[in-house]
Amino acid sequence: MSPSLLMRLWRVRPWNPSPLMRASDRAEVVIRALAVVAVVVAVPLSGALGTVSYTGAAARIAAEDTGKVRVVANIAEDSRVVLEPDRYGVRTDRYQAAVQWNYEGHHGKATIDVTGPQTVGAEVPLWIDREGQPTTAPARPGAAAAEGIGTGLAVLVETWCAAAAAVWFSGALLDARRNARWDREWRLMNRPIGKDTL
């Protein structure tokens, strides 16, 4: 940092005793300084929150995926189309079929979603839980890390955007007040035309 920049920063400090520095100038310097502090503090804070989110997600995913087993099920009946609107009201076609499987001597049967039309006897992959019921596939590797990174980035970006918005809005408001004050002072100094006296 050059000495001239350091000198300029020192001159705009909020506690500067100079009478030329207005209250709005001091307020603007304080707001900008607080925004810089918030931006800097947000980096380690977002890292810490991302780590906490990752740890929690990893524990939750491990608990949810414990005991899940992949089996090969056989289609017991031809698949059928299920017409059902999604949450936006758009109709989507899903296929469902009755399947059966055998895992370690235990037989199971259920109706599950399948990809496209299926005929009797076709094999489909299926995940079952500890009770032998169909369940979702385990989370993909890196799901917990993605959740932690997403949380950290969200905190970081939101903090930076809030700091930038605070600086911009306060600057716009203080500029408007300064301009209005200058306008009033200019009108007081500038006598109306034709009213000059010798």
PDB file of C-alpha atoms in Angstrom:
ATOM      1  CA  MET A   1       0.000   0.000   0.000  1.00  0.00           C
ATOM      2  CA  SER A   2       1.515   3.324  -1.010  1.00  0.00           C
ATOM      3  CA  PRO A   3       2.039   6.108   1.573  1.00  0.00           C
ATOM      4  CA  SER A   4      -0.335   8.401  -0.315  1.00  0.00           C
ATOM      5  CA  LEU A   5      -3.137   5.807  -0.091  1.00  0.00           C
ATOM      6  CA  LEU A   6      -2.481   5.317   3.607  1.00  0.00           C
ATOM      7  CA  MET A   7      -2.625   9.088   4.070  1.00  0.00           C
ATOM      8  CA  ARG A   8      -5.947   9.315   2.212  1.00  0.00           C
ATOM      9  CA  LEU A   9      -7.406   6.505   4.311  1.00  0.00           C
ATOM     10  CA  TRP A  10      -6.208   8.239   7.483  1.00  0.00           C
ATOM     11  CA  ARG A  11      -7.813  11.523   6.424  1.00  0.00           C
ATOM     12  CA  VAL A  12     -11.251   9.940   5.955  1.00  0.00           C
ATOM     13  CA  ARG A  13     -11.289   8.217   9.350  1.00  0.00           C
ATOM     14  CA  PRO A  14     -14.653   8.772  11.109  1.00  0.00           C
ATOM     15  CA  TRP A  15     -13.046  10.468  14.135  1.00  0.00           C
ATOM     16  CA  ASN A  16     -11.233  13.029  11.977  1.00  0.00           C
ATOM     17  CA  PRO A  17     -11.629  16.403  13.761  1.00  0.00           C
ATOM     18  CA  SER A  18     -11.706  18.335  10.487  1.00  0.00           C
ATOM     19  CA  PRO A  19     -14.815  20.585  10.271  1.00  0.00           C
ATOM     20  CA  LEU A  20     -14.858  19.977   6.506  1.00  0.00           C
ATOM     21  CA  MET A  21     -15.839  16.355   7.082  1.00  0.00           C
ATOM     22  CA  ARG A  22     -19.612  16.154   7.297  1.00  0.00           C
ATOM     23  CA  ALA A  23     -21.602  13.755   9.491  1.00  0.00           C
ATOM     24  CA  SER A  24     -22.789  11.954   6.339  1.00  0.00           C
ATOM     25  CA  ASP A  25     -19.164  11.423   5.270  1.00  0.00           C
ATOM     26  CA  ARG A  26     -18.355   9.913   8.673  1.00  0.00           C
ATOM     27  CA  ALA A  27     -21.409   7.653   8.523  1.00  0.00           C
ATOM     28  CA  GLU A  28     -20.480   6.483   5.035  1.00  0.00           C
ATOM     29  CA  VAL A  29     -16.928   5.602   6.130  1.00  0.00           C
ATOM     30  CA  VAL A  30     -18.273   3.624   9.119  1.00  0.00           C
ATOM     31  CA  ILE A  31     -20.747   1.698   6.941  1.00  0.00           C
ATOM     32  CA  ARG A  32     -18.054   0.835   4.401  1.00  0.00           C
ATOM     33  CA  ALA A  33     -15.650  -0.251   7.144  1.00  0.00           C
ATOM     34  CA  LEU A  34     -18.315  -2.501   8.672  1.00  0.00           C
ATOM     35  CA  ALA A  35     -19.038  -3.971   5.226  1.00  0.00           C
ATOM     36  CA  VAL A  36     -15.343  -4.793   4.754  1.00  0.00           C
ATOM     37  CA  VAL A  37     -15.250  -6.451   8.187  1.00  0.00           C
ATOM     38  CA  ALA A  38     -18.377  -8.472   7.329  1.00  0.00           C
ATOM     39  CA  VAL A  39     -16.862  -9.596   4.014  1.00  0.00           C
ATOM     40  CA  VAL A  40     -13.639 -10.714   5.703  1.00  0.00           C
ATOM     41  CA  VAL A  41     -15.357 -12.432   8.649  1.00  0.00           C
ATOM     42  CA  ALA A  42     -17.742 -14.243   6.275  1.00  0.00           C
ATOM     43  CA  VAL A  43     -14.896 -16.336   4.840  1.00  0.00           C
ATOM     44  CA  PRO A  44     -13.975 -18.332   7.991  1.00  0.00           C
ATOM     45  CA  LEU A  45     -17.596 -18.274   9.177  1.00  0.00           C
ATOM     46  CA  SER A  46     -18.864 -19.840   5.951  1.00  0.00           C
ATOM     47  CA  GLY A  47     -16.076 -22.420   6.152  1.00  0.00           C
ATOM     48  CA  ALA A  48     -17.082 -23.358   9.691  1.00  0.00           C
ATOM     49  CA  LEU A  49     -20.777 -23.586   8.829  1.00  0.00           C
ATOM     50  CA  GLY A  50     -19.968 -25.638   5.732  1.00  0.00           C
ATOM     51  CA  THR A  51     -17.945 -28.057   7.878  1.00  0.00           C
ATOM     52  CA  VAL A  52     -20.795 -28.389  10.382  1.00  0.00           C
ATOM     53  CA  SER A  53     -23.244 -28.996   7.526  1.00  0.00           C
ATOM     54  CA  TYR A  54     -20.936 -31.609   5.977  1.00  0.00           C
ATOM     55  CA  THR A  55     -20.514 -33.449   9.290  1.00  0.00           C
ATOM     56  CA  GLY A  56     -24.262 -33.537   9.901  1.00  0.00           C
ATOM     57  CA  ALA A  57     -25.035 -34.623   6.344  1.00  0.00           C
ATOM     58  CA  ALA A  58     -22.410 -37.375   6.452  1.00  0.00           C
ATOM     59  CA  ALA A  59     -23.859 -38.756   9.707  1.00  0.00           C
ATOM     60  CA  ARG A  60     -27.435 -38.545   8.401  1.00  0.00           C
ATOM     61  CA  ILE A  61     -26.586 -40.217   5.084  1.00  0.00           C
ATOM     62  CA  ALA A  62     -24.622 -42.980   6.824  1.00  0.00           C
ATOM     63  CA  ALA A  63     -27.589 -43.666   9.119  1.00  0.00           C
ATOM     64  CA  GLU A  64     -30.066 -43.659   6.241  1.00  0.00           C
ATOM     65  CA  ASP A  65     -27.942 -45.935   4.036  1.00  0.00           C
ATOM     66  CA  THR A  66     -27.066 -48.477   6.723  1.00  0.00           C
ATOM     67  CA  GLY A  67     -28.462 -51.873   5.830  1.00  0.00           C
ATOM     68  CA  LYS A  68     -29.447 -51.060   2.261  1.00  0.00           C
ATOM     69  CA  VAL A  69     -28.869 -53.984  -0.082  1.00  0.00           C
ATOM     70  CA  ARG A  70     -29.071 -54.142  -3.859  1.00  0.00           C
ATOM     71  CA  VAL A  71     -31.015 -57.109  -5.214  1.00  0.00           C
ATOM     72  CA  VAL A  72     -32.233 -58.204  -8.631  1.00  0.00           C
ATOM     73  CA  ALA A  73     -36.021 -58.397  -8.799  1.00  0.00           C
ATOM     74  CA  ASN A  74     -38.162 -60.022 -11.464  1.00  0.00           C
ATOM     75  CA  ILE A  75     -41.229 -58.441 -13.024  1.00  0.00           C
ATOM     76  CA  ALA A  76     -44.268 -60.423 -11.867  1.00  0.00           C
ATOM     77  CA  GLU A  77     -46.841 -58.589 -14.005  1.00  0.00           C
ATOM     78  CA  ASP A  78     -46.584 -56.415 -17.094  1.00  0.00           C
ATOM     79  CA  SER A  79     -45.893 -52.793 -16.216  1.00  0.00           C
ATOM     80  CA  ARG A  80     -48.685 -50.249 -16.398  1.00  0.00           C
ATOM     81  CA  VAL A  81     -48.755 -46.506 -17.008  1.00  0.00           C
ATOM     82  CA  VAL A  82     -49.626 -44.260 -14.089  1.00  0.00           C
ATOM     83  CA  LEU A  83     -50.874 -40.822 -15.163  1.00  0.00           C
ATOM     84  CA  GLU A  84     -50.165 -38.260 -12.509  1.00  0.00           C
ATOM     85  CA  PRO A  85     -49.671 -34.468 -12.610  1.00  0.00           C
ATOM     86  CA  ASP A  86     -46.460 -33.170 -11.042  1.00  0.00           C
ATOM     87  CA  ARG A  87     -46.394 -30.301  -8.551  1.00  0.00           C
ATOM     88  CA  TYR A  88     -46.668 -27.776 -11.426  1.00  0.00           C
ATOM     89  CA  GLY A  89     -49.776 -29.434 -12.844  1.00  0.00           C
ATOM     90  CA  VAL A  90     -47.952 -30.929 -15.823  1.00  0.00           C
ATOM     91  CA  ARG A  91     -49.002 -34.498 -16.520  1.00  0.00           C
ATOM     92  CA  THR A  92     -46.175 -37.009 -16.477  1.00  0.00           C
ATOM     93  CA  ASP A  93     -46.344 -40.666 -17.376  1.00  0.00           C
ATOM     94  CA  ARG A  94     -44.771 -43.096 -14.906  1.00  0.00           C
ATOM     95  CA  TYR A  95     -44.492 -46.837 -15.236  1.00  0.00           C
ATOM     96  CA  GLN A  96     -45.136 -49.172 -12.335  1.00  0.00           C
ATOM     97  CA  ALA A  97     -44.880 -52.937 -12.102  1.00  0.00           C
ATOM     98  CA  ALA A  98     -45.292 -55.649  -9.505  1.00  0.00           C
ATOM     99  CA  VAL A  99     -41.936 -57.280  -8.791  1.00  0.00           C
ATOM    100  CA  GLN A 100     -40.707 -60.101  -6.612  1.00  0.00           C
ATOM    101  CA  TRP A 101     -37.272 -61.009  -5.300  1.00  0.00           C
ATOM    102  CA  ASN A 102     -35.451 -63.497  -3.161  1.00  0.00           C
ATOM    103  CA  TYR A 103     -32.645 -62.392  -0.837  1.00  0.00           C
ATOM    104  CA  GLU A 104     -30.947 -64.797   1.570  1.00  0.00           C
ATOM    105  CA  GLY A 105     -33.962 -67.084   1.532  1.00  0.00           C
ATOM    106  CA  HIS A 106     -36.488 -64.295   2.153  1.00  0.00           C
ATOM    107  CA  HIS A 107     -39.069 -63.632  -0.543  1.00  0.00           C
ATOM    108  CA  GLY A 108     -40.447 -60.179  -1.169  1.00  0.00           C
ATOM    109  CA  LYS A 109     -43.048 -58.638  -3.397  1.00  0.00           C
ATOM    110  CA  ALA A 110     -43.950 -55.006  -4.049  1.00  0.00           C
ATOM    111  CA  THR A 111     -45.103 -52.545  -6.692  1.00  0.00           C
ATOM    112  CA  ILE A 112     -42.340 -50.152  -7.733  1.00  0.00           C
ATOM    113  CA  ASP A 113     -41.604 -47.522 -10.359  1.00  0.00           C
ATOM    114  CA  VAL A 114     -39.790 -48.900 -13.385  1.00  0.00           C
ATOM    115  CA  THR A 115     -38.119 -47.269 -16.358  1.00  0.00           C
ATOM    116  CA  GLY A 116     -40.386 -47.716 -19.349  1.00  0.00           C
ATOM    117  CA  PRO A 117     -42.540 -50.689 -20.341  1.00  0.00           C
ATOM    118  CA  GLN A 118     -41.478 -54.013 -18.775  1.00  0.00           C
ATOM    119  CA  THR A 119     -42.707 -57.544 -19.437  1.00  0.00           C
ATOM    120  CA  VAL A 120     -43.105 -60.489 -17.071  1.00  0.00           C
ATOM    121  CA  GLY A 121     -39.779 -62.089 -16.161  1.00  0.00           C
ATOM    122  CA  ALA A 122     -37.615 -59.055 -16.911  1.00  0.00           C
ATOM    123  CA  GLU A 123     -34.959 -58.261 -14.304  1.00  0.00           C
ATOM    124  CA  VAL A 124     -34.764 -54.871 -12.627  1.00  0.00           C
ATOM    125  CA  PRO A 125     -32.360 -53.624  -9.948  1.00  0.00           C
ATOM    126  CA  LEU A 126     -33.895 -52.885  -6.576  1.00  0.00           C
ATOM    127  CA  TRP A 127     -32.628 -51.592  -3.236  1.00  0.00           C
ATOM    128  CA  ILE A 128     -34.154 -53.001  -0.038  1.00  0.00           C
ATOM    129  CA  ASP A 129     -33.754 -51.873   3.564  1.00  0.00           C
ATOM    130  CA  ARG A 130     -33.100 -53.889   6.719  1.00  0.00           C
ATOM    131  CA  GLU A 131     -36.777 -54.889   6.876  1.00  0.00           C
ATOM    132  CA  GLY A 132     -36.616 -56.188   3.318  1.00  0.00           C
ATOM    133  CA  GLN A 133     -38.802 -53.395   1.916  1.00  0.00           C
ATOM    134  CA  PRO A 134     -37.997 -51.417  -1.258  1.00  0.00           C
ATOM    135  CA  THR A 135     -36.142 -48.186  -0.562  1.00  0.00           C
ATOM    136  CA  THR A 136     -34.191 -45.501  -2.350  1.00  0.00           C
ATOM    137  CA  ALA A 137     -30.673 -46.069  -3.610  1.00  0.00           C
ATOM    138  CA  PRO A 138     -27.851 -44.965  -1.298  1.00  0.00           C
ATOM    139  CA  ALA A 139     -26.673 -41.397  -1.633  1.00  0.00           C
ATOM    140  CA  ARG A 140     -24.038 -40.816  -4.271  1.00  0.00           C
ATOM    141  CA  PRO A 141     -20.437 -40.444  -3.125  1.00  0.00           C
ATOM    142  CA  GLY A 142     -19.725 -36.853  -2.311  1.00  0.00           C
ATOM    143  CA  ALA A 143     -23.340 -35.972  -1.459  1.00  0.00           C
ATOM    144  CA  ALA A 144     -22.369 -34.856   2.046  1.00  0.00           C
ATOM    145  CA  ALA A 145     -19.446 -32.822   0.707  1.00  0.00           C
ATOM    146  CA  ALA A 146     -21.715 -31.166  -1.870  1.00  0.00           C
ATOM    147  CA  GLU A 147     -24.187 -30.232   0.876  1.00  0.00           C
ATOM    148  CA  GLY A 148     -21.419 -28.778   3.037  1.00  0.00           C
ATOM    149  CA  ILE A 149     -19.920 -26.792   0.156  1.00  0.00           C
ATOM    150  CA  GLY A 150     -23.366 -25.552  -0.841  1.00  0.00           C
ATOM    151  CA  THR A 151     -24.086 -24.330   2.693  1.00  0.00           C
ATOM    152  CA  GLY A 152     -20.724 -22.576   2.957  1.00  0.00           C
ATOM    153  CA  LEU A 153     -21.092 -20.883  -0.425  1.00  0.00           C
ATOM    154  CA  ALA A 154     -24.658 -19.811   0.344  1.00  0.00           C
ATOM    155  CA  VAL A 155     -23.564 -18.127   3.586  1.00  0.00           C
ATOM    156  CA  LEU A 156     -20.594 -16.481   1.862  1.00  0.00           C
ATOM    157  CA  VAL A 157     -22.534 -15.154  -1.127  1.00  0.00           C
ATOM    158  CA  GLU A 158     -25.476 -13.955   0.983  1.00  0.00           C
ATOM    159  CA  THR A 159     -23.157 -12.106   3.369  1.00  0.00           C
ATOM    160  CA  TRP A 160     -21.229 -10.472   0.524  1.00  0.00           C
ATOM    161  CA  CYS A 161     -24.450  -9.462  -1.239  1.00  0.00           C
ATOM    162  CA  ALA A 162     -25.874  -8.023   1.994  1.00  0.00           C
ATOM    163  CA  ALA A 163     -22.681  -6.015   2.580  1.00  0.00           C
ATOM    164  CA  ALA A 164     -22.671  -4.704  -1.000  1.00  0.00           C
ATOM    165  CA  ALA A 165     -26.368  -3.802  -0.770  1.00  0.00           C
ATOM    166  CA  ALA A 166     -25.818  -1.973   2.527  1.00  0.00           C
ATOM    167  CA  VAL A 167     -22.970   0.062   1.011  1.00  0.00           C
ATOM    168  CA  TRP A 168     -24.929   0.853  -2.154  1.00  0.00           C
ATOM    169  CA  PHE A 169     -28.203   1.810  -0.422  1.00  0.00           C
ATOM    170  CA  SER A 170     -26.511   3.896   2.250  1.00  0.00           C
ATOM    171  CA  GLY A 171     -24.373   5.627  -0.390  1.00  0.00           C
ATOM    172  CA  ALA A 172     -27.431   6.414  -2.503  1.00  0.00           C
ATOM    173  CA  LEU A 173     -29.341   7.744   0.515  1.00  0.00           C
ATOM    174  CA  LEU A 174     -26.458   9.871   1.771  1.00  0.00           C
ATOM    175  CA  ASP A 175     -25.784  11.210  -1.745  1.00  0.00           C
ATOM    176  CA  ALA A 176     -29.435  12.223  -2.044  1.00  0.00           C
ATOM    177  CA  ARG A 177     -29.270  14.052   1.300  1.00  0.00           C
ATOM    178  CA  ARG A 178     -26.022  15.799   0.341  1.00  0.00           C
ATOM    179  CA  ASN A 179     -27.407  16.861  -3.038  1.00  0.00           C
ATOM    180  CA  ALA A 180     -30.569  18.198  -1.422  1.00  0.00           C
ATOM    181  CA  ARG A 181     -28.515  20.160   1.078  1.00  0.00           C
ATOM    182  CA  TRP A 182     -26.257  21.586  -1.653  1.00  0.00           C
ATOM    183  CA  ASP A 183     -29.344  22.564  -3.612  1.00  0.00           C
ATOM    184  CA  ARG A 184     -30.789  24.415  -0.618  1.00  0.00           C
ATOM    185  CA  GLU A 185     -27.472  26.180   0.066  1.00  0.00           C
ATOM    186  CA  TRP A 186     -27.085  27.141  -3.594  1.00  0.00           C
ATOM    187  CA  ARG A 187     -30.558  28.662  -3.629  1.00  0.00           C
ATOM    188  CA  LEU A 188     -29.737  30.680  -0.497  1.00  0.00           C
ATOM    189  CA  MET A 189     -26.487  31.957  -2.000  1.00  0.00           C
ATOM    190  CA  ASN A 190     -27.917  32.705  -5.439  1.00  0.00           C
ATOM    191  CA  ARG A 191     -30.216  35.749  -5.270  1.00  0.00           C
ATOM    192  CA  PRO A 192     -33.203  35.767  -7.602  1.00  0.00           C
ATOM    193  CA  ILE A 193     -32.642  37.554 -10.980  1.00  0.00           C
ATOM    194  CA  GLY A 194     -33.865  41.168 -10.956  1.00  0.00           C
ATOM    195  CA  LYS A 195     -33.618  41.467  -7.174  1.00  0.00           C
ATOM    196  CA  ASP A 196     -29.970  42.585  -7.105  1.00  0.00           C
ATOM    197  CA  THR A 197     -29.334  45.847  -5.363  1.00  0.00           C
ATOM    198  CA  LEU A 198     -26.421  48.200  -5.986  1.00  0.00           C
TER     199      LEU A 198
END
